[in-house]
Coordinates of C-alpha atoms and ligand atoms in Angstrom, one line a residue:
X1011 CA 101.0 82.1 97.0
X1012 CA 102.4 80.3 94.0
X1013 CA 104.7 81.7 91.3
X1014 CA 101.8 82.5 88.9
X1015 CA 99.3 83.7 91.4
X1016 CA 99.7 87.2 92.7
X1017 CA 97.0 89.4 94.2
X1018 CA 98.2 93.0 94.1
X1019 CA 95.4 93.9 96.5
X1020 CA 96.4 91.2 99.0
X1021 CA 100.2 91.4 99.5
X1022 CA 102.2 89.1 101.7
X1023 CA 102.8 90.4 105.3
X1024 CA 105.7 92.9 105.1
X1025 CA 105.9 93.6 108.9
X1026 CA 109.5 94.2 109.9
X1027 CA 110.6 95.1 106.3
X1028 CA 111.7 98.6 105.4
X1029 CA 111.5 100.2 101.9
X1030 CA 112.7 103.5 100.5
X1031 CA 110.7 105.0 97.6
X1032 CA 111.9 107.9 95.4
X1033 CA 109.3 110.3 94.0
X1034 CA 106.8 109.4 96.7
X1035 CA 104.9 112.6 96.6
X1036 CA 102.5 111.7 93.9
X1037 CA 101.7 109.3 91.1
X1038 CA 103.1 105.7 91.1
X1039 CA 105.5 106.4 93.9
X1040 CA 102.8 107.6 96.3
X1041 CA 100.5 104.6 95.5
X1042 CA 103.4 102.2 95.9
X1043 CA 104.0 103.6 99.4
X1044 CA 100.4 103.2 100.3
X1045 CA 100.4 99.6 99.1
X1046 CA 103.6 98.8 101.0
X1047 CA 102.4 100.5 104.2
X1048 CA 99.1 98.7 104.0
X1049 CA 101.0 95.4 104.0
X1050 CA 102.7 96.4 107.2
X1051 CA 106.1 97.6 105.9
X1052 CA 108.0 100.6 107.2
X1053 CA 108.2 103.1 104.3
X1054 CA 110.6 106.0 103.8
X1055 CA 108.8 108.4 101.5
X1056 CA 111.3 110.6 99.7
X1057 CA 110.8 113.7 97.6
X1058 CA 112.3 117.1 96.7
X1059 CA 109.6 119.3 98.2
X1060 CA 108.9 119.3 102.0
X1061 CA 105.3 120.4 101.6
X1062 CA 104.5 117.7 99.1
X1063 CA 106.2 115.2 101.4
X1064 CA 104.1 116.2 104.4
X1065 CA 100.9 116.0 102.2
X1066 CA 101.9 112.5 101.0
X1067 CA 102.6 111.3 104.5
X1068 CA 99.3 112.7 105.8
X1069 CA 97.5 111.0 102.9
X1070 CA 99.0 107.6 103.7
X1071 CA 98.1 108.1 107.3
X1072 CA 94.5 109.0 106.4
X1073 CA 94.3 105.8 104.4
X1074 CA 96.2 103.6 106.8
X1075 CA 96.1 105.1 110.3
X1076 CA 98.7 102.8 111.8
X1077 CA 101.1 103.1 108.8
X1078 CA 104.8 103.2 109.7
X1079 CA 105.9 106.0 107.4
X1080 CA 108.7 108.6 107.6
X1081 CA 109.8 111.3 105.1
X1082 CA 113.2 112.3 103.8
X1083 CA 114.2 115.1 101.4
X1084 CA 115.8 113.7 98.3
X1085 CA 116.2 115.5 95.0
X1086 CA 117.5 112.8 92.5
X1087 CA 118.8 115.5 90.1
X1088 CA 121.2 116.8 92.7
X1089 CA 124.1 114.6 93.8
X1090 CA 124.6 116.6 97.1
X1091 CA 121.0 115.8 98.0
X1092 CA 121.4 112.2 97.0
X1093 CA 124.5 111.7 99.2
X1094 CA 122.9 113.6 102.2
X1095 CA 119.7 111.5 101.9
X1096 CA 121.6 108.3 101.6
X1097 CA 123.6 109.1 104.8
X1098 CA 120.4 109.7 106.7
X1099 CA 118.8 106.6 105.3
X1100 CA 121.9 104.5 106.4
X1101 CA 121.6 106.0 109.9
X1102 CA 117.9 105.0 110.1
X1103 CA 118.8 101.3 109.9
X1104 CA 117.4 98.3 108.1
X1105 CA 116.7 98.6 104.4
X1106 CA 115.0 95.7 102.5
X1107 CA 114.3 97.5 99.2
X1108 CA 114.7 100.5 97.1
X1109 CA 112.1 101.7 94.6
X1110 CA 113.9 103.9 92.1
X1111 CA 110.8 105.6 90.8
X1112 CA 111.3 109.4 90.7
X1113 CA 111.1 110.7 87.1
X1114 CA 110.6 113.7 84.9
X1115 CA 108.5 112.9 81.9
X1116 CA 108.0 116.4 80.5
X1117 CA 111.1 118.4 81.2
X1118 CA 111.0 122.1 82.0
X1119 CA 112.8 124.6 79.7
X1120 CA 115.8 124.6 82.0
X1121 CA 117.8 121.6 80.5
X1122 CA 120.7 121.4 82.8
X1123 CA 121.1 120.7 86.5
X1124 CA 123.2 122.7 88.9
X1125 CA 125.8 120.0 88.5
X1126 CA 125.9 120.6 84.7
X1127 CA 124.1 117.4 83.6
X1128 CA 121.1 117.0 81.3
X1129 CA 118.2 117.2 83.6
X1130 CA 116.2 114.2 82.6
X1131 CA 119.2 111.9 82.6
X1132 CA 120.3 113.3 85.9
X1133 CA 116.9 112.9 87.6
X1134 CA 115.8 109.5 86.2
X1135 CA 119.2 107.8 85.9
X1136 CA 122.2 109.4 87.6
X1137 CA 120.5 110.1 90.9
X1138 CA 119.3 106.6 91.1
X1139 CA 122.6 105.1 90.2
X1140 CA 124.3 107.1 92.9
X1141 CA 121.6 106.4 95.5
X1142 CA 121.7 102.6 94.9
X1143 CA 125.5 102.6 95.2
X1144 CA 125.4 104.7 98.4
X1145 CA 122.8 102.3 99.9
X1146 CA 124.3 99.0 98.7
X1147 CA 125.7 98.0 102.1
X1148 CA 122.5 98.2 104.1
X1149 CA 120.6 96.5 101.2
X1150 CA 123.2 93.7 101.2
X1151 CA 123.0 93.4 105.0
X1152 CA 119.2 92.8 104.6
X1153 CA 119.7 90.6 101.5
X1154 CA 117.4 93.1 99.8
X1155 CA 116.3 94.2 96.4
X1156 CA 116.3 97.3 94.1
X1157 CA 113.7 98.0 91.4
X1158 CA 114.4 100.4 88.6
X1159 CA 111.5 101.9 86.7
X1160 CA 111.5 101.5 82.9
X1161 CA 108.8 102.3 80.4
X1162 CA 107.0 100.6 77.5
X1163 CA 108.1 103.6 75.4
X1164 CA 111.5 101.9 75.1
X1165 CA 109.8 99.2 72.9
X1166 CA 108.0 101.8 70.8
X1167 CA 110.8 104.3 70.1
X1168 CA 114.4 103.3 69.6
X1169 CA 116.2 106.1 71.4
X1170 CA 119.2 104.4 72.9
X1171 CA 121.4 106.2 75.5
X1172 CA 124.6 106.1 73.4
X1173 CA 124.9 109.9 73.9
X1174 CA 123.3 109.9 77.4
X1175 CA 123.7 113.7 78.1
X1176 CA 122.3 114.4 74.6
X1177 CA 125.0 116.8 73.5
X1178 CA 123.8 116.1 70.0
X1179 CA 120.2 116.3 68.8
X1180 CA 118.3 117.0 72.0
X1181 CA 114.5 116.7 72.1
X1182 CA 112.5 116.3 75.4
X1183 CA 110.9 113.0 74.2
X1184 CA 114.3 111.6 73.2
X1185 CA 115.7 112.6 76.6
X1186 CA 112.8 110.8 78.3
X1187 CA 112.8 107.6 76.3
X1188 CA 116.6 107.2 76.4
X1189 CA 116.6 107.7 80.1
X1190 CA 114.1 104.9 80.5
X1191 CA 116.2 102.7 78.2
X1192 CA 119.1 103.5 80.5
X1193 CA 117.3 102.6 83.7
X1194 CA 116.4 99.2 82.1
X1195 CA 119.9 98.5 80.9
X1196 CA 121.4 99.5 84.2
X1197 CA 119.0 97.3 86.2
X1198 CA 120.1 94.3 84.1
X1199 CA 123.8 95.3 84.4
X1200 CA 123.5 95.9 88.1
X1201 CA 122.1 92.4 88.6
X1202 CA 125.0 90.9 86.6
X1203 CA 127.6 92.9 88.6
X1204 CA 125.9 92.0 92.0
X1205 CA 126.0 88.3 91.1
X1206 CA 129.6 88.5 89.8
X1207 CA 130.7 90.0 93.1
X1208 CA 128.7 87.7 95.3
X1209 CA 126.5 90.4 96.7
X1210 CA 123.1 89.0 97.8
X1211 CA 121.1 91.9 96.4
X1212 CA 118.7 91.5 93.5
X1213 CA 118.2 94.2 90.8
X1214 CA 114.9 94.1 88.8
X1215 CA 113.1 96.4 86.4
X1216 CA 109.4 97.2 86.3
X1217 CA 107.2 99.3 84.2
X1218 CA 103.6 100.6 84.9
X1219 CA 102.1 100.5 81.4
X1220 CA 100.2 103.7 80.7
X1221 CA 98.9 105.0 84.0
X1222 CA 97.2 108.4 84.2
X1223 CA 96.2 110.7 87.1
X1224 CA 92.8 111.4 85.5
X1225 CA 92.0 107.7 85.8
X1226 CA 93.1 107.7 89.5
X1227 CA 91.0 108.3 92.6
X1228 CA 91.4 111.7 94.2
X1229 CA 93.8 112.0 97.1
X1230 CA 94.0 115.4 98.9
X1231 CA 97.4 117.0 98.3
X1232 CA 98.6 114.1 96.1
X1233 CA 96.2 113.5 93.2
X1234 CA 93.9 116.4 92.4
X1235 CA 93.5 116.3 88.6
X1236 CA 91.4 119.1 86.9
X1237 CA 88.1 118.2 85.3
X1238 CA 89.7 118.7 81.9
X1239 CA 92.4 116.2 82.8
X1240 CA 89.8 113.7 84.0
X1241 CA 87.9 114.2 80.8
X1242 CA 90.9 113.8 78.5
X1243 CA 92.3 110.8 80.4
X1244 CA 88.9 109.1 80.4
X1245 CA 88.8 109.3 76.6
X1246 CA 91.9 107.0 76.6
X1247 CA 90.3 104.6 79.1
X1248 CA 90.6 101.4 77.0
X1249 CA 94.4 101.8 76.9
X1250 CA 95.1 103.2 80.3
X1251 CA 94.8 102.4 84.0
X1252 CA 95.0 104.3 87.3
X1253 CA 98.4 105.1 88.9
X1254 CA 97.3 102.9 91.7
X1255 CA 97.1 100.0 89.3
X1256 CA 100.3 101.1 87.6
X1257 CA 102.1 100.8 91.0
X1258 CA 101.2 97.1 91.2
X1259 CA 104.0 95.9 88.9
X1260 CA 106.5 98.1 90.7
X1261 CA 105.4 96.7 94.1
X1262 CA 105.4 93.1 92.8
X1263 CA 108.9 93.4 91.5
X1264 CA 109.9 94.8 94.9
X1265 CA 108.3 92.3 97.3
X1266 CA 107.2 89.1 95.4
X1267 CA 109.4 86.4 97.0
X1268 CA 109.4 84.5 93.7
X1269 CA 110.6 87.4 91.6
X1270 CA 114.2 86.9 90.4
X1271 CA 117.0 89.4 90.0
X1272 CA 117.5 90.4 86.3
X1273 CA 113.8 90.0 85.6
X1274 CA 111.1 92.6 84.6
X1275 CA 107.5 93.1 85.6
X1276 CA 104.8 95.0 83.9
X1277 CA 101.0 94.9 83.3
X1278 CA 99.6 91.8 81.6
X1279 CA 98.2 93.8 78.7
X1280 CA 101.3 95.9 78.4
X1281 CA 99.6 99.2 78.9
X1282 CA 97.3 98.0 81.7
X1283 CA 96.4 95.0 83.7
X1284 CA 97.5 92.7 86.5
X1285 CA 101.3 92.6 87.2
X1286 CA 103.1 89.9 85.3
X1287 CA 106.6 89.0 84.1
X1288 CA 107.5 91.2 81.1
X1289 CA 110.4 91.3 78.6
X1290 CA 112.7 94.2 78.4
X1291 CA 112.9 95.9 75.0
X1292 CA 115.5 94.0 72.8
X1293 CA 117.6 97.2 72.4
X1294 CA 118.0 97.6 76.1
X1295 CA 119.6 94.2 76.3
X1296 CA 122.2 94.9 73.6
X1297 CA 125.7 93.7 74.5
X1298 CA 127.9 96.4 75.9
X1299 CA 125.2 99.0 76.5
X1300 CA 125.0 98.3 80.2
X1301 CA 128.7 98.4 80.7
X1302 CA 129.1 101.6 78.7
X1303 CA 126.4 103.2 80.8
X1304 CA 127.9 102.0 84.0
X1305 CA 131.2 103.7 83.2
X1306 CA 129.3 106.9 82.2
X1307 CA 127.4 106.9 85.4
X1308 CA 130.5 106.3 87.5
X1309 CA 132.2 109.2 85.8
X1310 CA 129.3 111.6 86.1
X1311 CA 128.4 110.8 89.7
X1312 CA 131.8 110.0 91.1
X1313 CA 130.1 107.0 92.8
X1314 CA 131.6 103.6 92.6
X1315 CA 129.4 100.8 94.0
X1316 CA 131.2 99.3 97.0
X1317 CA 130.7 95.6 96.0
X1318 CA 133.4 94.2 98.3
X1319 CA 132.2 96.1 101.4
X1320 CA 128.6 95.1 100.6
X1321 CA 129.5 91.5 100.3
X1322 CA 131.3 91.6 103.7
X1323 CA 128.2 93.4 105.2
X1324 CA 126.1 90.5 104.2
X1325 CA 128.3 87.8 105.6
Ligands
LIG1652 N1 102.6 107.0 84.4 C1 103.0 106.3 83.4 O1 102.2 105.9 82.5 C2 104.5 105.9 83.2 C3 104.8 105.1 82.2 C4 106.1 104.6 82.1 C5 107.1 105.0 83.1 N2 106.7 105.8 84.1 C6 107.7 106.1 85.1 O2 107.2 105.9 86.4 C7 107.8 106.9 87.3 C8 106.7 107.6 88.0 O3 105.8 108.2 87.0 P1 104.5 108.9 87.5 O4 103.5 108.7 86.4 O5 104.1 108.5 88.9 O6 104.9 110.4 87.4 P2 104.4 111.7 88.2 O7 103.0 111.5 88.7 O8 104.8 112.9 87.4 O9 105.3 111.6 89.5 C9 106.7 111.8 89.4 C10 107.3 111.8 90.8 O10 108.7 112.0 90.7 C11 109.1 113.1 91.5 N3 110.3 113.8 91.0 C12 110.4 114.4 89.8 N4 111.6 115.0 89.8 C13 112.3 114.7 90.9 C14 113.5 115.0 91.5 N5 114.4 115.7 90.9 N6 113.8 114.5 92.7 C15 112.9 113.7 93.4 N7 111.7 113.5 92.9 C16 111.4 113.9 91.7 C17 107.9 114.0 91.5 O11 108.0 114.8 92.6 P3 107.4 116.3 92.6 O12 106.0 116.2 93.2 O13 108.3 117.1 93.4 O14 107.3 116.8 91.2 C18 106.8 112.9 91.7 O15 106.7 112.5 93.0 C19 108.7 107.8 86.4 O16 110.0 107.3 86.5 C20 108.1 107.6 85.0 O17 109.1 107.7 84.0 C21 105.4 106.2 84.2

């Protein structure tokens, strides 16, 4: 397969590779797991609800009977859960890639986590920062990759994470958009830091365009949209795609051997289409944003990425 050709429905053979996906119980995370498993990868499905995890695992198995899938409880909004899951994942061995996908789009009324952080920032950003740091050594040992999930909303709304916990001027949408600007800036910053420390792990960012459940095939226990959702989502058909198609860009960023650290992937027509190289919103590349966020994440999570130990693990 050449650099420009990529068939998301015919992935390279991933036998012997192992990937961990957050938010694997539905949506893009679930379909990414299906696609990875169908290509022969071992997939660790993670999620915060044991029943949803069992349903997702059963669904992958119905679709790919010989799939190598395991489940692991992981609530990205809870640092204790992140540390416990990372310890279990480390004990399970080889890790080629991390798909940092879990996300809250429409936050509940409860705005704070048990740890006292703004819920959207904690779920979408802090949990993933901590998880990637906790799993850096096994990723480095496998010369692996991490993919952070951004959003095209960061090009449409300029909500930068300069006040990441939104102590001033909270709105749910602002919380969401700035969390996605933060994942993009952190993905780029992580790649710079990994290169600077000589750690052979690549960090990329991907976005799924506009992918809706009502445009996605039904999967028992995973994707069961109401008739009203199907109707409303179908009205937007020209500018949307299924979550299965939305997962293509995430999976390409994770497994395309030609994809490079520090790059971004998204649908060819921005909101929909085949997975292609994309450009992160200009504001997310602003000088200093990534370093400021990095410090804020270290302070909030008490996780410092073990660059030196990761470099030694790879040698
Ligand atoms: N769909 C789009 O058009 C779109 C566009 C841009 C970006 N994105 C991003 O893509 C990612 C996935 O979106 P989606 O459309 O697949 O959303 P979704 O269908 O709502 O699925 C979200 C997934 O994240 C999980 N999750 C939420 N909070 C969690 C937590 N605290 N701990 C662990 N897992 C948690 C959910 O688990 P539960 O089942 O337990 O709730 C679910 O598996 C998100 O990061 C989102 O921001 C999506």
